[in-house]
PDB file of C-alpha atoms and ligand atoms in Angstrom:
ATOM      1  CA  UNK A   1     107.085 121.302 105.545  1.00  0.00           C
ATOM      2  CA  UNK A   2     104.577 118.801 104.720  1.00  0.00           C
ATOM      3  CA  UNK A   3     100.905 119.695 105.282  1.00  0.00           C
ATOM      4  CA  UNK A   4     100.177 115.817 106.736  1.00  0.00           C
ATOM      5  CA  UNK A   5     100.009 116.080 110.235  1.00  0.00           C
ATOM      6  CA  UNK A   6     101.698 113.128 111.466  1.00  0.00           C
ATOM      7  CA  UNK A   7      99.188 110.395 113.229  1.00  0.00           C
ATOM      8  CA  UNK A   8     100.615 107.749 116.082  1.00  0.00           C
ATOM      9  CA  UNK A   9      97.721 105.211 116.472  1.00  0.00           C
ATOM     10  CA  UNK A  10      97.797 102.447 118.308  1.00  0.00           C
ATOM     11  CA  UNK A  11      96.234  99.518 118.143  1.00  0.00           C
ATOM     12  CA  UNK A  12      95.554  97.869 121.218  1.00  0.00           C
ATOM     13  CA  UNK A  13      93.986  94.181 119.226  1.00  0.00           C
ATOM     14  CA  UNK A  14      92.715  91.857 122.098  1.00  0.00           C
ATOM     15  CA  UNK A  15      93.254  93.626 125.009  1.00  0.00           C
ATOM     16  CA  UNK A  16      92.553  96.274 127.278  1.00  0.00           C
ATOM     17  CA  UNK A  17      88.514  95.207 127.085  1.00  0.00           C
ATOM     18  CA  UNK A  18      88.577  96.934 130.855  1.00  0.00           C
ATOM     19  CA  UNK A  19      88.724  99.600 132.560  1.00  0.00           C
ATOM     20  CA  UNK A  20      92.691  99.534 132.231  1.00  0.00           C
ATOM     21  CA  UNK A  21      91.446 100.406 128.740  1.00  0.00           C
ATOM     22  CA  UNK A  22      90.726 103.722 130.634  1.00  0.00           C
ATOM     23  CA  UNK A  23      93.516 104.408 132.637  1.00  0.00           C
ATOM     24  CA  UNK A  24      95.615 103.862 129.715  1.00  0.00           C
ATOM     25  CA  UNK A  25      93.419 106.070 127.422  1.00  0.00           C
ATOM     26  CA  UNK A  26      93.771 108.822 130.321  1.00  0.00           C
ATOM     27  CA  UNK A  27      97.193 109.145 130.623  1.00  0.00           C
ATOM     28  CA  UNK A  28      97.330 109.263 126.532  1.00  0.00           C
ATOM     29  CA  UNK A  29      94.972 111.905 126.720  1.00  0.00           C
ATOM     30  CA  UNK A  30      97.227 114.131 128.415  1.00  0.00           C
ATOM     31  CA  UNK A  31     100.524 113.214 126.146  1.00  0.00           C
ATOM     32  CA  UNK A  32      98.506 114.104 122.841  1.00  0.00           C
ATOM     33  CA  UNK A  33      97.721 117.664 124.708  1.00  0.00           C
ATOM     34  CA  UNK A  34     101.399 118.080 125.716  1.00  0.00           C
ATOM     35  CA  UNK A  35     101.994 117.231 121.953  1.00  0.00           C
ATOM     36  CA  UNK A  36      99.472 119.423 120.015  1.00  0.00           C
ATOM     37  CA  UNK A  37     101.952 118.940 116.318  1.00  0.00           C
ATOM     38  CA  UNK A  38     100.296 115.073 116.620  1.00  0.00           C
ATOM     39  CA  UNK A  39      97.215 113.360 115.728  1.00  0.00           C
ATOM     40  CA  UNK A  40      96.555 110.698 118.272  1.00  0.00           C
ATOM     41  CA  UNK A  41      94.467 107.713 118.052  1.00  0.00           C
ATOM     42  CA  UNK A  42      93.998 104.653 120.160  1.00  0.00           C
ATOM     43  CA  UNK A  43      91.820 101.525 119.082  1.00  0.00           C
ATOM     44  CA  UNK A  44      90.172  99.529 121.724  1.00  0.00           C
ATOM     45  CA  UNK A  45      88.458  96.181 121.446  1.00  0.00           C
ATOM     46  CA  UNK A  46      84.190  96.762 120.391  1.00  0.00           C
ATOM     47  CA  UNK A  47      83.527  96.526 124.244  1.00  0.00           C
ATOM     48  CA  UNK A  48      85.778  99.179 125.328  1.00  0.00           C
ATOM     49  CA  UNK A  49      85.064 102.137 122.481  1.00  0.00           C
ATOM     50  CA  UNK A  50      81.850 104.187 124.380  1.00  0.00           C
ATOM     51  CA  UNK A  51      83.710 104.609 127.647  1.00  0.00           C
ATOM     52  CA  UNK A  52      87.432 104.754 126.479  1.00  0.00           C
ATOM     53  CA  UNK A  53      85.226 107.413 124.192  1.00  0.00           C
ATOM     54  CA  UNK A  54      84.066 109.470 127.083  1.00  0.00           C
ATOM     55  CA  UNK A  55      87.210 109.170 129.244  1.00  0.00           C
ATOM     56  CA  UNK A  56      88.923 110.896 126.373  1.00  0.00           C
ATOM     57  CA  UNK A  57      86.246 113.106 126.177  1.00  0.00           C
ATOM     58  CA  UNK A  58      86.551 114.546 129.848  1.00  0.00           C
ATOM     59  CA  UNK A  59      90.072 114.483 129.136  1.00  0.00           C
ATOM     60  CA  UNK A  60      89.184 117.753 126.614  1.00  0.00           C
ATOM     61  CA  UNK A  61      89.350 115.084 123.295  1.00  0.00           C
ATOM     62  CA  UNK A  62      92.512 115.503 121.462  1.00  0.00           C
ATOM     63  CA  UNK A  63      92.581 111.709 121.542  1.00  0.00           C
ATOM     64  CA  UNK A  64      90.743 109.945 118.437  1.00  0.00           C
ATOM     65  CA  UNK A  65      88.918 106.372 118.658  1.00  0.00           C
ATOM     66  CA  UNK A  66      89.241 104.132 116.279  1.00  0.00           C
ATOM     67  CA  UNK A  67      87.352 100.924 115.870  1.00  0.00           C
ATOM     68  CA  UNK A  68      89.538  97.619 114.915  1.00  0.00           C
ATOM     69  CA  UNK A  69      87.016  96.921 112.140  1.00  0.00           C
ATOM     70  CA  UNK A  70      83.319  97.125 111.064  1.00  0.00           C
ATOM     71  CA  UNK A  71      81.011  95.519 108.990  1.00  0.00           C
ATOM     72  CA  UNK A  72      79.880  96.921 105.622  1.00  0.00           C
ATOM     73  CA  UNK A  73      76.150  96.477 106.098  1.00  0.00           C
ATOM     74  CA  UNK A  74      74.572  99.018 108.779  1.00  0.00           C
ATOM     75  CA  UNK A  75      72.217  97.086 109.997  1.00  0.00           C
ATOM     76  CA  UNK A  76      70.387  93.584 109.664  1.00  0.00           C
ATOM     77  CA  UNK A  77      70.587  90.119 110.140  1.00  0.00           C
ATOM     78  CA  UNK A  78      74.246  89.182 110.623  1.00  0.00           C
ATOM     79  CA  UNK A  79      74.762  88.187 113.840  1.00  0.00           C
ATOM     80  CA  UNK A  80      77.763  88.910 115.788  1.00  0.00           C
ATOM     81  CA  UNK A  81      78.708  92.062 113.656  1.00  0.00           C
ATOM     82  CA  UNK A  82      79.446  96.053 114.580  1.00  0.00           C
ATOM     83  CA  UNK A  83      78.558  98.452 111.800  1.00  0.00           C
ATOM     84  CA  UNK A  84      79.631 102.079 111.170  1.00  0.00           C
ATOM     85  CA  UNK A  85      76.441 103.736 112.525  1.00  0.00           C
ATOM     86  CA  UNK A  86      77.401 101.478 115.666  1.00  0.00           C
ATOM     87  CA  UNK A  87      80.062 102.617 115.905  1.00  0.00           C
ATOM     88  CA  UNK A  88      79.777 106.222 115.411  1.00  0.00           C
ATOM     89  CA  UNK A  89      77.313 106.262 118.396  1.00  0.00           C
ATOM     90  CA  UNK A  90      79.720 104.828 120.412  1.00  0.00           C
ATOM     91  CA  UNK A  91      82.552 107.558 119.864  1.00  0.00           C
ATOM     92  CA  UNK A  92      84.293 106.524 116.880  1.00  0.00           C
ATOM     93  CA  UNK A  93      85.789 108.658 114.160  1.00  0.00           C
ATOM     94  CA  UNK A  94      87.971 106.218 112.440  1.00  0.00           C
ATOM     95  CA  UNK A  95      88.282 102.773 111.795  1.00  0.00           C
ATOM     96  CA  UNK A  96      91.112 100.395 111.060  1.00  0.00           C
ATOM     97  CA  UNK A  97      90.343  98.150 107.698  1.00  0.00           C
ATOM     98  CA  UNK A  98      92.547  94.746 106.562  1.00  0.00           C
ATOM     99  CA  UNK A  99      95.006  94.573 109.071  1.00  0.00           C
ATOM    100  CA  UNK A 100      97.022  91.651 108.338  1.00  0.00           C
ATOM    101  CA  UNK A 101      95.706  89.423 110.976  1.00  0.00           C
ATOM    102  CA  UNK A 102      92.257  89.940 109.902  1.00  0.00           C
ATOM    103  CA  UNK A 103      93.379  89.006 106.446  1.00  0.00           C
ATOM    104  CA  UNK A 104      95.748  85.888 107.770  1.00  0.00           C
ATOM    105  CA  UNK A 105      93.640  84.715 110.311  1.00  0.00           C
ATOM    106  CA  UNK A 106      90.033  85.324 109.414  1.00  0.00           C
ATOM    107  CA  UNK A 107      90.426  85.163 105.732  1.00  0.00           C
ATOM    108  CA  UNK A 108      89.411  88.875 104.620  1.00  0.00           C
ATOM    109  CA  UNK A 109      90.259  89.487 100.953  1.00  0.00           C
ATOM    110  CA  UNK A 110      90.950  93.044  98.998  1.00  0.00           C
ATOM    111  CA  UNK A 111      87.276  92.921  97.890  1.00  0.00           C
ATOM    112  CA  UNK A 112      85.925  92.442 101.839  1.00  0.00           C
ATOM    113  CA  UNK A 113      88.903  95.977 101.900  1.00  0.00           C
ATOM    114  CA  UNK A 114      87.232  97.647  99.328  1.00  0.00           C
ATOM    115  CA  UNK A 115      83.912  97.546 100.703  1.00  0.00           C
ATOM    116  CA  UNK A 116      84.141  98.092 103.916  1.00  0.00           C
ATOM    117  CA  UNK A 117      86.417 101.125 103.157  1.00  0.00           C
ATOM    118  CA  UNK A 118      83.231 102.504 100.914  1.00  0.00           C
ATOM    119  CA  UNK A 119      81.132 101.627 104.039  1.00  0.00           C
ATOM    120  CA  UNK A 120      83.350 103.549 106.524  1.00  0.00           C
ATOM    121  CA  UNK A 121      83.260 106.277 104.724  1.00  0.00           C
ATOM    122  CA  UNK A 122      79.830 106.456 104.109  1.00  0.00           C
ATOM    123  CA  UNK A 123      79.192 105.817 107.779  1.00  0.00           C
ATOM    124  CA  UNK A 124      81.596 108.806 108.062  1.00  0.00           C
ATOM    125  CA  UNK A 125      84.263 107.000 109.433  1.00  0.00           C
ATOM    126  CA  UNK A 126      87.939 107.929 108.412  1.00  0.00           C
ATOM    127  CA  UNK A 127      89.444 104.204 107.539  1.00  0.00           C
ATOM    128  CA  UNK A 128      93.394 103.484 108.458  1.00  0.00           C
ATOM    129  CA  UNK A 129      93.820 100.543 105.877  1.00  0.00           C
ATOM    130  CA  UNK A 130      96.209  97.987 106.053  1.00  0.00           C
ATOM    131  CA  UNK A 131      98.924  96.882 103.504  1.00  0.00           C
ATOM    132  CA  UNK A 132     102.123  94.674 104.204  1.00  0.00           C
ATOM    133  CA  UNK A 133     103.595  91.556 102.629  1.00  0.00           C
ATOM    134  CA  UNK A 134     105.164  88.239 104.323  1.00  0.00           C
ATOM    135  CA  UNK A 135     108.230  87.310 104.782  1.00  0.00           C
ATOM    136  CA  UNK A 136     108.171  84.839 101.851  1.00  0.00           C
ATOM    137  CA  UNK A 137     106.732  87.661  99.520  1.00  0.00           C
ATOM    138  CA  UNK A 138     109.795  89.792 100.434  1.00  0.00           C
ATOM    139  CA  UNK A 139     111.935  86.926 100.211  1.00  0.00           C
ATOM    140  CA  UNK A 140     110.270  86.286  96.505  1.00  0.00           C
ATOM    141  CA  UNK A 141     110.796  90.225  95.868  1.00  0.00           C
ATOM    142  CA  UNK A 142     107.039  90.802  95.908  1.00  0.00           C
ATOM    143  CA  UNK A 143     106.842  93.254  98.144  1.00  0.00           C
ATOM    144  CA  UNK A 144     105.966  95.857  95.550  1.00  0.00           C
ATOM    145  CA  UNK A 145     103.312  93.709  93.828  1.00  0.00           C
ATOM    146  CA  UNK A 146     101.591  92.462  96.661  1.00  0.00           C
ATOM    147  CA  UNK A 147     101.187  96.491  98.413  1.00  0.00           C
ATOM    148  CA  UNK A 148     100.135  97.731  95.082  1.00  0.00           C
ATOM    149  CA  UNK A 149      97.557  94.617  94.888  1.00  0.00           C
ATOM    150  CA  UNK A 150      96.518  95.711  98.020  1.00  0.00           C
ATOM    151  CA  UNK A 151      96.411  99.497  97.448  1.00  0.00           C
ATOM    152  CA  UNK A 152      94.616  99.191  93.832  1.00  0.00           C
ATOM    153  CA  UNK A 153      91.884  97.282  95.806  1.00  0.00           C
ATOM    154  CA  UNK A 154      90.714 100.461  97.319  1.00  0.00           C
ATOM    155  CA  UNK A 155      91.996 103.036  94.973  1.00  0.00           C
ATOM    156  CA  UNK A 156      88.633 104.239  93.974  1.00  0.00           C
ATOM    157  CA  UNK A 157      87.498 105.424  97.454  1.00  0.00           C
ATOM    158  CA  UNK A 158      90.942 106.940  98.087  1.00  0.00           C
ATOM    159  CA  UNK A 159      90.384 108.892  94.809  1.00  0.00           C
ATOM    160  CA  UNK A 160      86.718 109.771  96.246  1.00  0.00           C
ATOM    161  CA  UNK A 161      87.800 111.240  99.576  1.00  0.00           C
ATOM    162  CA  UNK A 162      91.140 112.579  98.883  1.00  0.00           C
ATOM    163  CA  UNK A 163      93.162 112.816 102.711  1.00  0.00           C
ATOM    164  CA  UNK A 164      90.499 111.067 104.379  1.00  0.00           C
ATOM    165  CA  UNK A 165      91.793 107.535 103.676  1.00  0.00           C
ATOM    166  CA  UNK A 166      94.856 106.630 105.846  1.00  0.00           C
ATOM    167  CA  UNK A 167      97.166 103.737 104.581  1.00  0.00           C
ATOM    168  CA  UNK A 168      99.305 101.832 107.284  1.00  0.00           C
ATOM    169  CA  UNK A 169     102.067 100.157 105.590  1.00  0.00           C
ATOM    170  CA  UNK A 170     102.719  96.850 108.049  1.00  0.00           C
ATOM    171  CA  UNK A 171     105.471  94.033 106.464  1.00  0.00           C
ATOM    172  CA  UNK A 172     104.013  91.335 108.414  1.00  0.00           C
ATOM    173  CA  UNK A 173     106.964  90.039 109.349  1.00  0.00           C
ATOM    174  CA  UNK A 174     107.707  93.116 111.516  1.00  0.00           C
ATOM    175  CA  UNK A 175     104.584  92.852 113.715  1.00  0.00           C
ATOM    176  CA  UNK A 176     105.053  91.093 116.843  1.00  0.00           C
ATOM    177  CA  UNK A 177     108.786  90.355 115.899  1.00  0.00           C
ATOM    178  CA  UNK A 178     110.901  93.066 117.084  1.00  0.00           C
ATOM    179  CA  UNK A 179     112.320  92.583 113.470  1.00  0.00           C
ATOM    180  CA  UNK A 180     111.774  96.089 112.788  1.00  0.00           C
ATOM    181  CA  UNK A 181     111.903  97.326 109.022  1.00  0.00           C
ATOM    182  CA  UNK A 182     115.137 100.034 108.651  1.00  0.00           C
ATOM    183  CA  UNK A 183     114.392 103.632 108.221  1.00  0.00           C
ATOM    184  CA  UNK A 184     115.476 102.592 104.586  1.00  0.00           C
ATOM    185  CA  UNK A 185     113.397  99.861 104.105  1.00  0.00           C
ATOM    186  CA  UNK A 186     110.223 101.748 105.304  1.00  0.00           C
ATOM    187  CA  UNK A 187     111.517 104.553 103.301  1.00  0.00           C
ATOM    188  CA  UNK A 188     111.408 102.588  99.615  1.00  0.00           C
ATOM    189  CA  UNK A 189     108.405 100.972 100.096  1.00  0.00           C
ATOM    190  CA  UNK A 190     106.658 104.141 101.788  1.00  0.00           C
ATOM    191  CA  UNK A 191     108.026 106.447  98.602  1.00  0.00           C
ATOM    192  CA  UNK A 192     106.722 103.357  96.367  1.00  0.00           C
ATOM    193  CA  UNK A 193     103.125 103.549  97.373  1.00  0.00           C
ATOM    194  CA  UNK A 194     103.300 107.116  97.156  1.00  0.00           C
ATOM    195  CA  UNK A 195     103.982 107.503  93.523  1.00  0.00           C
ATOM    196  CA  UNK A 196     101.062 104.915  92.957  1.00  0.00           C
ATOM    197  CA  UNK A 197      98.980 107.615  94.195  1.00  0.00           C
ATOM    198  CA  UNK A 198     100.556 110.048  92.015  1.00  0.00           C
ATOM    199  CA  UNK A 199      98.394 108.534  88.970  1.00  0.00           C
ATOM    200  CA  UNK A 200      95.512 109.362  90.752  1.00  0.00           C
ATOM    201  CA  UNK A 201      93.799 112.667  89.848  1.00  0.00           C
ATOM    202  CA  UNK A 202      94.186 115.771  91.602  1.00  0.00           C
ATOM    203  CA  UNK A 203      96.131 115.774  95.104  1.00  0.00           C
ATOM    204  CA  UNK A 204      95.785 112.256  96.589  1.00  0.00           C
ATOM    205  CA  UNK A 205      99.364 112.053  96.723  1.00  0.00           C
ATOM    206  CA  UNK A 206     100.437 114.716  98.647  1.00  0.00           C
ATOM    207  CA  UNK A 207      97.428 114.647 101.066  1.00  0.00           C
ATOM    208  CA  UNK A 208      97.441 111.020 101.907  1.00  0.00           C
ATOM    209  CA  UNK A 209      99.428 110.181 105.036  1.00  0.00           C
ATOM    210  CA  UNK A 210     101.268 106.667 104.997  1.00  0.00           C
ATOM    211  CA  UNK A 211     101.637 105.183 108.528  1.00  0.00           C
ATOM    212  CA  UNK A 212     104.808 102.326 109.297  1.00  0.00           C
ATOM    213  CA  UNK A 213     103.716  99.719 111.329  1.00  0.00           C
ATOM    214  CA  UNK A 214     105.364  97.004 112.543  1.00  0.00           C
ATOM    215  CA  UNK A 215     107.450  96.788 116.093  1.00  0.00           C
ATOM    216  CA  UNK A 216     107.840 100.506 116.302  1.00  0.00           C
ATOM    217  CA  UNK A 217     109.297 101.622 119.940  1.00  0.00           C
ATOM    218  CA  UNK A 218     110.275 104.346 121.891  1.00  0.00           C
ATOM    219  CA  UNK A 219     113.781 104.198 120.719  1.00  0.00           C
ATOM    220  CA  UNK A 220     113.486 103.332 117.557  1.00  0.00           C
ATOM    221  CA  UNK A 221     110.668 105.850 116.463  1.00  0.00           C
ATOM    222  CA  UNK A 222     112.638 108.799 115.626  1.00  0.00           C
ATOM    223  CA  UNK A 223     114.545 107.369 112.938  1.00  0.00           C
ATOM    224  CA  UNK A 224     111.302 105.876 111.100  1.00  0.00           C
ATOM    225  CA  UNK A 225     108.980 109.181 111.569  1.00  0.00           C
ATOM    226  CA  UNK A 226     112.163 111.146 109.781  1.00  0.00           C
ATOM    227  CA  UNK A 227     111.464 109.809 106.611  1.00  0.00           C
ATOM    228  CA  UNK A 228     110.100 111.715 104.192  1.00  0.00           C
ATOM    229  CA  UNK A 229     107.022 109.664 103.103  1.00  0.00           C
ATOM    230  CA  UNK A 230     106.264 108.168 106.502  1.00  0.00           C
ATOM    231  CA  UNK A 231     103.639 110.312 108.561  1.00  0.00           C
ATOM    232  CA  UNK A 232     103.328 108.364 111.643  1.00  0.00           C
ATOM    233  CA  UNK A 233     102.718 104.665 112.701  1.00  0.00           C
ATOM    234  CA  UNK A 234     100.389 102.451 113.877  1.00  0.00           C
ATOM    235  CA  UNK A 235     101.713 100.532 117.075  1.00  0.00           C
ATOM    236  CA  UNK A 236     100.831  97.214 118.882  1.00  0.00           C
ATOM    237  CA  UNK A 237     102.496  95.694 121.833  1.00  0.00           C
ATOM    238  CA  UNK A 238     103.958  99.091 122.526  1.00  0.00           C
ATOM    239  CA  UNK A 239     100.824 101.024 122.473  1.00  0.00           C
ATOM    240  CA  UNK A 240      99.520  99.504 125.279  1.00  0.00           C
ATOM    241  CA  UNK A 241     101.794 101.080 127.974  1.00  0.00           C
ATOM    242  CA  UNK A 242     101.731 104.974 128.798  1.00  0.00           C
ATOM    243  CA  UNK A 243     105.292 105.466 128.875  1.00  0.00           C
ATOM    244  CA  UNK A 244     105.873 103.314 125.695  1.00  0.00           C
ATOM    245  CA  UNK A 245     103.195 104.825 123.321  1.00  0.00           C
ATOM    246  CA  UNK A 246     103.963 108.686 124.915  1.00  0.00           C
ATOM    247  CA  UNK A 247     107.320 108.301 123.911  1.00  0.00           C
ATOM    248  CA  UNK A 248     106.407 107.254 120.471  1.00  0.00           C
ATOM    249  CA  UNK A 249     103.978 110.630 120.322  1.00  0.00           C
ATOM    250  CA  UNK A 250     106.900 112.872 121.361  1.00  0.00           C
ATOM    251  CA  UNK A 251     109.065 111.395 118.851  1.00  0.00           C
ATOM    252  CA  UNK A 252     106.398 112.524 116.338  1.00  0.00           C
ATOM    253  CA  UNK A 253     106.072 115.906 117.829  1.00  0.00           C
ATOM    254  CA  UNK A 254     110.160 116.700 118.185  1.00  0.00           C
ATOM    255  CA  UNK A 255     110.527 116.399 114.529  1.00  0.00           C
TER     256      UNK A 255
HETATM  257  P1  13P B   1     103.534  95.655 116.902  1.00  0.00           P
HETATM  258  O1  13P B   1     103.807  97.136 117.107  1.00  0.00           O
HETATM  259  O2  13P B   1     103.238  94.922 118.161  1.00  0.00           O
HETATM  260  O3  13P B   1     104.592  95.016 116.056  1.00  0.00           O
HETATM  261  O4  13P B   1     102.166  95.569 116.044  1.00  0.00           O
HETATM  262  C1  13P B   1     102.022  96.313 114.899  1.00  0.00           C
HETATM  263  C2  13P B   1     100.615  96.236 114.457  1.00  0.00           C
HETATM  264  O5  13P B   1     100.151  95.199 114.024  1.00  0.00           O
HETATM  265  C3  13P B   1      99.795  97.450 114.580  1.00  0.00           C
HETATM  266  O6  13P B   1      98.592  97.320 113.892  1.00  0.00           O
END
């Protein structure tokens, strides 16, 4: 039995800002109770975290908050930023670093990774960072180089806080898609990144948990959560529903 407690985040991106953001995180709330072998988190937009925080917390709190990113500075002039301290007083514990559309659309690289990893963790955040290739790169049979790029980028803080860095595996061309990488596929890449860890020192390996992301349902969640070397996911579009994401957790907890 594997000592990595499986996670389900979800990532709710631009939306939920309200207090549907609530409602939602309520009803979660009571799922991850019902479900006590699962780590739940759910990441709201900024303006959402401090009262999605404290719903969860009159819910009893056995839902985490994650932020959707941060800024590696705490404090100063750069205008139109959120840093960890922020977000630690506003009911965060973790944070999610590179996702793919951050790196597509606003141009993060694995250096901006790296050091706002080291910044989340020295906030005393726990980071969920980001790694996937495109279509093209799979297409190319790059997949392997590109999530190893990716992974080597923040190696060194892995290494520091062994089990307190979270990896999401996301092939970008399963996000949004419903093109849905196979148990198999999720599997090979999953294992791939895990033996990259295994040059590390000591037990990053084994106590690093590697999250799929990337169209993951209801009825498709069993089969990816089986695998050996996947310990949970980190879900869009279907995270933002009740019924959706709950059936995702109790995938999670029936295995
Ligand atoms: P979907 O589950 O909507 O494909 O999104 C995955 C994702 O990007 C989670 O971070």
């Amino acid at each position: 039995m594997s000592e990595r407690k499986p996670l389900i985040a979800g990532n709710w991106k631009l939306n939920l800002g309200g207090p549907e953001g609530c409602e939602l995180a309520h009803a979660i709330a009571k799922t991850a109770s019902a479900n006590p072998k699962v780590e739940v988190v759910v990441a709201p937009p900024f303006t959402a975290l401090a009262s999605v925080a404290e719903t969860v917390r009159e819910a009893g709190g056995h839902v985490g908050i994650a932020a959707q990113n941060l800024y590696p500075k705490d404090s100063g002039a750069f205008t139109g930023e959120i840093s960890a301290p922020m977000l630690i007083a506003a009911g965060c514990q973790w944070v999610i670093i590179g996702h793919s559309e951050r790196r597509q659309l606003f141009g993060e690289t694995d250096d901006q990774v790296r050091e706002k990893t080291a910044a989340a963790l020295a906030g005393g955040l726990l980071p969920i960072v980001c790694v996937g290739e495109t279509l093209e790169e799979r297409e190319r049979h790059e997949t392997l180089d590109v999530v190893y790029r990716q992974v080597d980028a923040f190696l060194p803080q892995l290494e520091q806080a062994p089990g307190k860095v979270v990896i999401a595996y996301e092939p970008i061309w399963a996000i949004g898609t419903g093109r849905v990488a196979g148990p198999e596929q999720a599997q090979e890449v999953h294992h791939a990144i895990r033996s990259r860890l295994g040059r590390s020192p000591g037990r990053v390996a084994d106590l690093t948990r590697i999250l799929y992301g990337g169209s993951v349902k209801g009825d498709n969640a069993s089969g990816l959560l089986g695998c050996v070397d996947v310990d949970g996911a980190l879900v869009g579009g279907a995270s933002l529903k009740a019924d959706d994401f709950s059936k995702i957790i109790q995938a999670a907890n029936a295995l």
